[in-house]
Amino acid sequence: MATMRCQPLPFFRTNNATSIISCTMQPSQNNIKVIINGATKDIGKAAILAVTRARGMEVAGAVDSHFIGQDAGKICGLDEPLEIPIINDLTMVLGSISQLKATGVVVDFTDPSTVYDNVKQAAAFGLNSIVYVPKIKLETITELSAFCEKASMGCLVAQTLSIGTVLLQQAAILASFHYNNVEIVESSPDPSELPSQEAVQIANNLSDLGQFYNREDIDTENPARGQLLGDDGVRVHSMVLPGISSSTTVHFSRAGEVYSLKHDITDIECLMPGLILAIRKVVRLKSLIYGLEKFL
């Protein structure tokens, strides 16, 4: 969000001095400076648009190895350029932000192999991080947690940025205390994403409660019964169809009733409210937090 700075300029006419007002848009020094790392990915471009439209924050850097030199606003379809070029040097952007002595956040959409170094670089310049990287390893999260604790720097590692997905997970935990049978059914246009992080997280959440589900055939090896996630009987069934929306449904049942929870994702834009919330919250952290639900 920019602020308007106005100043009088002298204007002379018929020997009578008067003035006109010149106004220019200036970024607020109080805004959170946001660096998008992975800026040309679909989610990166959505993030640039979301941050640009949000109050109290602004895009201060866009990092990627593609479309280098192009304006970050133009690649996102904005009518006006942001005058922020895509560059492939995170350190350079961090250095320019640190000179402003402003509050900043790096949003990392890159790759599991680079996340640890990216968070360390951001911390070295005094910036906290948000990490949303599919298939990040538990070992990496553990190492990041130890680093952030030692450095007193904040970091959110989010397995999802969808508030709806978080609410589904929380509702599933509540339901699990009242039902002995549970199945997860999901769909996606991309087979490489299955089983999804969301399905795995739901299964892990339910398994952590110490209950056993689907006792009638918990040991079955029939492939039609889906993939067993964990050791407590939670199974996932994944459907792949080009053009289908990403969807997760958790079915609970007992004698005489079925209780179903469903969440559909039709556009990547649905992740942006969670991202904006995370940006506002992560600046206050002094350690690593795992899961967007900690901010709800």
Short mmCIF file of C-alpha atoms in Angstrom, two decimals:
data_model
loop_
_atom_site.label_atom_id
_atom_site.label_comp_id
_atom_site.label_asym_id
_atom_site.label_seq_id
_atom_site.Cartn_x
_atom_site.Cartn_y
_atom_site.Cartn_z
CA MET A 1 0.00 0.00 0.00
CA ALA A 2 1.50 3.30 -1.08
CA THR A 3 0.98 6.71 0.48
CA MET A 4 0.60 9.98 -1.38
CA ARG A 5 3.21 12.70 -0.82
CA CYS A 6 2.23 16.21 -1.94
CA GLN A 7 4.36 19.34 -2.10
CA PRO A 8 3.72 22.88 -3.37
CA LEU A 9 5.51 24.02 -6.52
CA PRO A 10 5.79 27.72 -7.43
CA PHE A 11 3.74 28.88 -10.37
CA PHE A 12 3.91 32.48 -11.58
CA ARG A 13 1.27 34.21 -13.60
CA THR A 14 0.69 37.94 -14.23
CA ASN A 15 3.18 38.86 -11.52
CA ASN A 16 1.11 37.17 -8.81
CA ALA A 17 2.78 34.25 -7.13
CA THR A 18 0.59 31.28 -6.46
CA SER A 19 1.27 27.58 -6.27
CA ILE A 20 0.17 24.26 -7.64
CA ILE A 21 0.34 20.95 -5.85
CA SER A 22 2.49 18.11 -7.16
CA CYS A 23 1.57 14.67 -5.84
CA THR A 24 3.51 11.43 -6.18
CA MET A 25 2.88 7.99 -4.78
CA GLN A 26 5.51 6.91 -2.27
CA PRO A 27 5.74 3.52 -0.55
CA SER A 28 5.09 3.71 3.18
CA GLN A 29 8.12 3.06 5.37
CA ASN A 30 5.82 1.20 7.77
CA ASN A 31 4.76 -1.35 5.19
CA ILE A 32 6.04 -4.91 5.51
CA LYS A 33 8.52 -5.43 2.67
CA VAL A 34 7.75 -8.76 0.99
CA ILE A 35 10.17 -10.67 -1.22
CA ILE A 36 8.62 -13.39 -3.39
CA ASN A 37 11.13 -16.17 -4.11
CA GLY A 38 9.74 -18.28 -6.94
CA ALA A 39 7.97 -15.24 -8.33
CA THR A 40 7.20 -16.55 -11.85
CA LYS A 41 5.44 -19.71 -10.71
CA ASP A 42 1.65 -19.56 -10.75
CA ILE A 43 1.55 -19.27 -6.98
CA GLY A 44 4.31 -16.66 -7.05
CA LYS A 45 2.39 -14.49 -9.47
CA ALA A 46 -0.77 -14.88 -7.40
CA ALA A 47 1.23 -13.84 -4.33
CA ILE A 48 2.52 -10.71 -6.05
CA LEU A 49 -1.03 -9.67 -6.88
CA ALA A 50 -2.29 -10.45 -3.38
CA VAL A 51 0.48 -8.53 -1.61
CA THR A 52 0.08 -5.58 -3.97
CA ARG A 53 -3.61 -5.35 -3.08
CA ALA A 54 -3.20 -5.94 0.68
CA ARG A 55 -2.97 -3.13 3.21
CA GLY A 56 0.19 -2.62 5.21
CA MET A 57 2.55 -4.51 2.91
CA GLU A 58 4.21 -4.19 -0.47
CA VAL A 59 6.21 -6.28 -2.91
CA ALA A 60 9.84 -5.26 -2.45
CA GLY A 61 11.55 -7.97 -4.49
CA ALA A 62 10.84 -10.77 -6.95
CA VAL A 63 13.33 -13.61 -7.36
CA ASP A 64 13.33 -16.36 -9.96
CA SER A 65 15.51 -17.90 -12.66
CA HIS A 66 12.90 -17.26 -15.36
CA PHE A 67 11.82 -13.98 -17.02
CA ILE A 68 14.88 -12.23 -15.59
CA GLY A 69 14.72 -8.49 -16.07
CA GLN A 70 10.99 -8.37 -16.73
CA ASP A 71 8.73 -6.31 -14.50
CA ALA A 72 7.05 -8.32 -11.72
CA GLY A 73 3.78 -6.47 -12.18
CA LYS A 74 3.67 -6.99 -15.92
CA ILE A 75 4.18 -10.77 -15.74
CA CYS A 76 1.21 -10.88 -13.34
CA GLY A 77 -1.04 -8.97 -15.70
CA LEU A 78 -1.13 -5.66 -13.84
CA ASP A 79 -1.95 -2.64 -15.99
CA GLU A 80 0.84 -0.61 -14.43
CA PRO A 81 4.38 -1.89 -13.82
CA LEU A 82 5.57 -2.34 -10.25
CA GLU A 83 9.04 -1.20 -11.33
CA ILE A 84 10.42 -4.30 -9.62
CA PRO A 85 12.43 -6.47 -12.03
CA ILE A 86 12.68 -10.24 -11.73
CA ILE A 87 16.22 -11.11 -10.69
CA ASN A 88 17.89 -14.41 -9.83
CA ASP A 89 19.99 -13.20 -6.89
CA LEU A 90 18.23 -13.43 -3.51
CA THR A 91 21.21 -11.96 -1.67
CA MET A 92 21.10 -8.79 -3.77
CA VAL A 93 17.42 -8.22 -2.94
CA LEU A 94 17.97 -8.96 0.75
CA GLY A 95 20.81 -6.45 0.85
CA SER A 96 18.69 -3.68 -0.63
CA ILE A 97 15.84 -4.34 1.84
CA SER A 98 18.15 -4.46 4.86
CA GLN A 99 19.48 -1.00 4.01
CA LEU A 100 15.96 0.37 4.48
CA LYS A 101 15.92 -1.01 8.05
CA ALA A 102 12.30 -1.98 7.46
CA THR A 103 10.35 -5.04 8.55
CA GLY A 104 10.59 -7.67 5.82
CA VAL A 105 9.47 -11.20 4.99
CA VAL A 106 10.73 -13.66 2.39
CA VAL A 107 8.04 -15.93 0.93
CA ASP A 108 9.69 -19.08 -0.39
CA PHE A 109 8.00 -21.09 -3.15
CA THR A 110 11.21 -22.62 -4.47
CA ASP A 111 12.45 -26.18 -3.94
CA PRO A 112 13.10 -28.48 -0.96
CA SER A 113 16.81 -28.55 -1.78
CA THR A 114 17.22 -24.76 -1.48
CA VAL A 115 14.89 -23.90 1.40
CA TYR A 116 17.40 -24.22 4.23
CA ASP A 117 19.97 -21.94 2.60
CA ASN A 118 17.27 -19.44 1.63
CA VAL A 119 15.99 -19.14 5.21
CA LYS A 120 19.55 -18.75 6.49
CA GLN A 121 20.24 -15.99 3.98
CA ALA A 122 17.05 -14.16 4.93
CA ALA A 123 17.90 -14.42 8.63
CA ALA A 124 21.39 -13.05 8.02
CA PHE A 125 19.76 -9.85 6.75
CA GLY A 126 17.18 -9.76 9.55
CA LEU A 127 14.16 -11.05 7.60
CA ASN A 128 11.77 -13.77 8.70
CA SER A 129 10.53 -16.39 6.23
CA ILE A 130 7.41 -18.20 5.08
CA VAL A 131 8.09 -21.55 3.43
CA TYR A 132 5.46 -23.21 1.27
CA VAL A 133 7.33 -25.89 -0.64
CA PRO A 134 5.69 -29.23 -1.48
CA LYS A 135 7.44 -32.38 -0.29
CA ILE A 136 9.84 -30.62 2.05
CA LYS A 137 11.55 -33.27 4.17
CA LEU A 138 11.07 -33.63 7.90
CA GLU A 139 14.85 -33.51 8.34
CA THR A 140 14.94 -30.08 6.68
CA ILE A 141 12.19 -28.79 8.95
CA THR A 142 14.05 -30.09 12.00
CA GLU A 143 17.26 -28.39 10.89
CA LEU A 144 15.41 -25.15 10.20
CA SER A 145 13.76 -25.27 13.62
CA ALA A 146 17.12 -25.63 15.35
CA PHE A 147 18.61 -22.81 13.29
CA CYS A 148 15.69 -20.41 13.92
CA GLU A 149 15.77 -21.17 17.65
CA LYS A 150 19.47 -20.38 17.83
CA ALA A 151 19.21 -17.27 15.65
CA SER A 152 15.96 -16.04 17.30
CA MET A 153 14.44 -15.62 13.84
CA GLY A 154 10.88 -16.39 12.84
CA CYS A 155 9.80 -18.85 10.16
CA LEU A 156 6.52 -20.46 9.18
CA VAL A 157 6.71 -23.78 7.38
CA ALA A 158 3.23 -24.37 5.96
CA GLN A 159 2.06 -27.67 4.53
CA THR A 160 -0.90 -25.68 3.19
CA LEU A 161 -1.82 -22.02 2.87
CA SER A 162 -5.51 -22.81 2.42
CA ILE A 163 -7.58 -21.73 5.41
CA GLY A 164 -10.34 -24.06 4.20
CA THR A 165 -7.97 -27.03 4.28
CA VAL A 166 -6.91 -26.16 7.83
CA LEU A 167 -10.54 -25.95 8.93
CA LEU A 168 -11.22 -29.33 7.29
CA GLN A 169 -8.30 -30.86 9.19
CA GLN A 170 -9.49 -29.44 12.49
CA ALA A 171 -13.05 -30.63 11.89
CA ALA A 172 -11.74 -34.12 11.05
CA ILE A 173 -9.90 -34.28 14.36
CA LEU A 174 -13.08 -33.44 16.25
CA ALA A 175 -15.11 -36.00 14.30
CA SER A 176 -12.56 -38.77 14.80
CA PHE A 177 -13.44 -39.07 18.49
CA HIS A 178 -16.96 -40.14 17.59
CA TYR A 179 -16.44 -42.53 14.65
CA ASN A 180 -14.49 -45.75 14.19
CA ASN A 181 -14.41 -45.80 10.39
CA VAL A 182 -12.75 -43.20 8.19
CA GLU A 183 -11.73 -42.97 4.53
CA ILE A 184 -10.11 -40.09 2.66
CA VAL A 185 -11.09 -39.57 -0.98
CA GLU A 186 -9.27 -36.97 -3.05
CA SER A 187 -8.99 -35.84 -6.65
CA SER A 188 -6.41 -33.91 -8.64
CA PRO A 189 -5.55 -33.25 -12.29
CA ASP A 190 -1.88 -34.00 -11.51
CA PRO A 191 -0.91 -37.56 -10.51
CA SER A 192 2.47 -36.41 -9.16
CA GLU A 193 0.69 -34.62 -6.31
CA LEU A 194 -0.96 -37.74 -4.90
CA PRO A 195 -1.37 -38.65 -2.17
CA SER A 196 -1.54 -34.95 -1.45
CA GLN A 197 0.07 -33.19 1.47
CA GLU A 198 -3.42 -32.46 2.72
CA ALA A 199 -4.42 -36.13 2.77
CA VAL A 200 -1.16 -37.16 4.43
CA GLN A 201 -1.56 -34.43 7.05
CA ILE A 202 -5.13 -35.48 7.83
CA ALA A 203 -4.04 -39.10 8.18
CA ASN A 204 -1.16 -38.08 10.45
CA ASN A 205 -3.45 -35.95 12.58
CA LEU A 206 -5.89 -38.82 13.05
CA SER A 207 -3.13 -41.33 13.72
CA ASP A 208 -1.62 -39.11 16.40
CA LEU A 209 -4.80 -39.47 18.43
CA GLY A 210 -4.01 -43.09 19.27
CA GLN A 211 -7.19 -44.54 17.78
CA PHE A 212 -7.63 -47.39 15.30
CA TYR A 213 -9.98 -47.16 12.34
CA ASN A 214 -11.56 -49.61 9.92
CA ARG A 215 -10.78 -52.56 12.19
CA GLU A 216 -12.85 -54.91 10.02
CA ASP A 217 -10.20 -54.98 7.28
CA ILE A 218 -7.29 -53.00 8.65
CA ASP A 219 -4.80 -55.62 7.40
CA THR A 220 -6.27 -56.12 3.94
CA GLU A 221 -3.90 -55.93 0.96
CA ASN A 222 -6.67 -55.51 -1.60
CA PRO A 223 -5.48 -52.61 -3.82
CA ALA A 224 -9.06 -51.49 -4.31
CA ARG A 225 -9.11 -50.49 -0.64
CA GLY A 226 -6.71 -47.63 -1.29
CA GLN A 227 -3.34 -46.73 0.19
CA LEU A 228 -2.83 -47.16 3.92
CA LEU A 229 -1.40 -43.99 5.48
CA GLY A 230 0.20 -44.73 8.82
CA ASP A 231 -0.46 -47.73 11.04
CA ASP A 232 -3.89 -46.85 12.41
CA GLY A 233 -6.08 -47.89 9.49
CA VAL A 234 -6.59 -44.55 7.71
CA ARG A 235 -6.79 -45.08 3.96
CA VAL A 236 -6.74 -42.67 1.04
CA HIS A 237 -8.30 -43.14 -2.39
CA SER A 238 -6.91 -40.84 -5.09
CA MET A 239 -8.61 -40.03 -8.39
CA VAL A 240 -6.77 -38.38 -11.28
CA LEU A 241 -8.66 -36.76 -14.14
CA PRO A 242 -7.45 -33.93 -16.42
CA GLY A 243 -9.55 -30.84 -15.79
CA ILE A 244 -10.89 -31.97 -12.42
CA SER A 245 -10.55 -29.62 -9.47
CA SER A 246 -8.44 -30.53 -6.47
CA SER A 247 -10.73 -31.91 -3.80
CA THR A 248 -10.41 -33.64 -0.44
CA THR A 249 -13.26 -35.46 1.29
CA VAL A 250 -13.08 -37.23 4.65
CA HIS A 251 -15.85 -39.77 5.25
CA PHE A 252 -16.60 -40.94 8.79
CA SER A 253 -19.18 -43.61 9.57
CA ARG A 254 -20.74 -45.80 12.18
CA ALA A 255 -23.91 -47.87 12.25
CA GLY A 256 -26.72 -45.95 10.62
CA GLU A 257 -24.88 -42.78 9.52
CA VAL A 258 -22.13 -41.31 7.39
CA TYR A 259 -20.57 -37.95 8.19
CA SER A 260 -18.59 -36.32 5.36
CA LEU A 261 -16.32 -33.29 5.28
CA LYS A 262 -15.37 -31.89 1.88
CA HIS A 263 -13.12 -29.11 0.62
CA ASP A 264 -12.69 -28.13 -3.05
CA ILE A 265 -9.94 -25.94 -4.47
CA THR A 266 -10.82 -24.43 -7.84
CA ASP A 267 -8.19 -21.70 -8.09
CA ILE A 268 -4.78 -21.00 -6.57
CA GLU A 269 -6.13 -17.65 -5.42
CA CYS A 270 -7.77 -19.47 -2.51
CA LEU A 271 -4.32 -19.73 -0.88
CA MET A 272 -3.81 -15.98 -0.76
CA PRO A 273 -5.87 -15.10 2.37
CA GLY A 274 -3.78 -17.62 4.27
CA LEU A 275 -0.59 -16.14 2.85
CA ILE A 276 -1.55 -12.57 3.78
CA LEU A 277 -2.44 -13.74 7.30
CA ALA A 278 0.90 -15.52 7.56
CA ILE A 279 2.85 -12.43 6.44
CA ARG A 280 1.19 -10.32 9.12
CA LYS A 281 1.87 -12.89 11.84
CA VAL A 282 5.34 -14.21 10.98
CA VAL A 283 7.04 -10.84 11.51
CA ARG A 284 6.46 -11.27 15.27
CA LEU A 285 7.98 -14.73 15.54
CA LYS A 286 11.35 -15.58 17.07
CA SER A 287 11.29 -19.29 16.23
CA LEU A 288 9.91 -21.76 13.69
CA ILE A 289 6.22 -22.57 13.57
CA TYR A 290 4.95 -25.57 11.60
CA GLY A 291 1.45 -25.23 10.21
CA LEU A 292 -0.79 -22.31 9.29
CA GLU A 293 -3.28 -23.52 11.92
CA LYS A 294 -1.06 -22.01 14.63
CA PHE A 295 -2.09 -18.58 13.35
CA LEU A 296 -5.85 -19.22 13.27
#
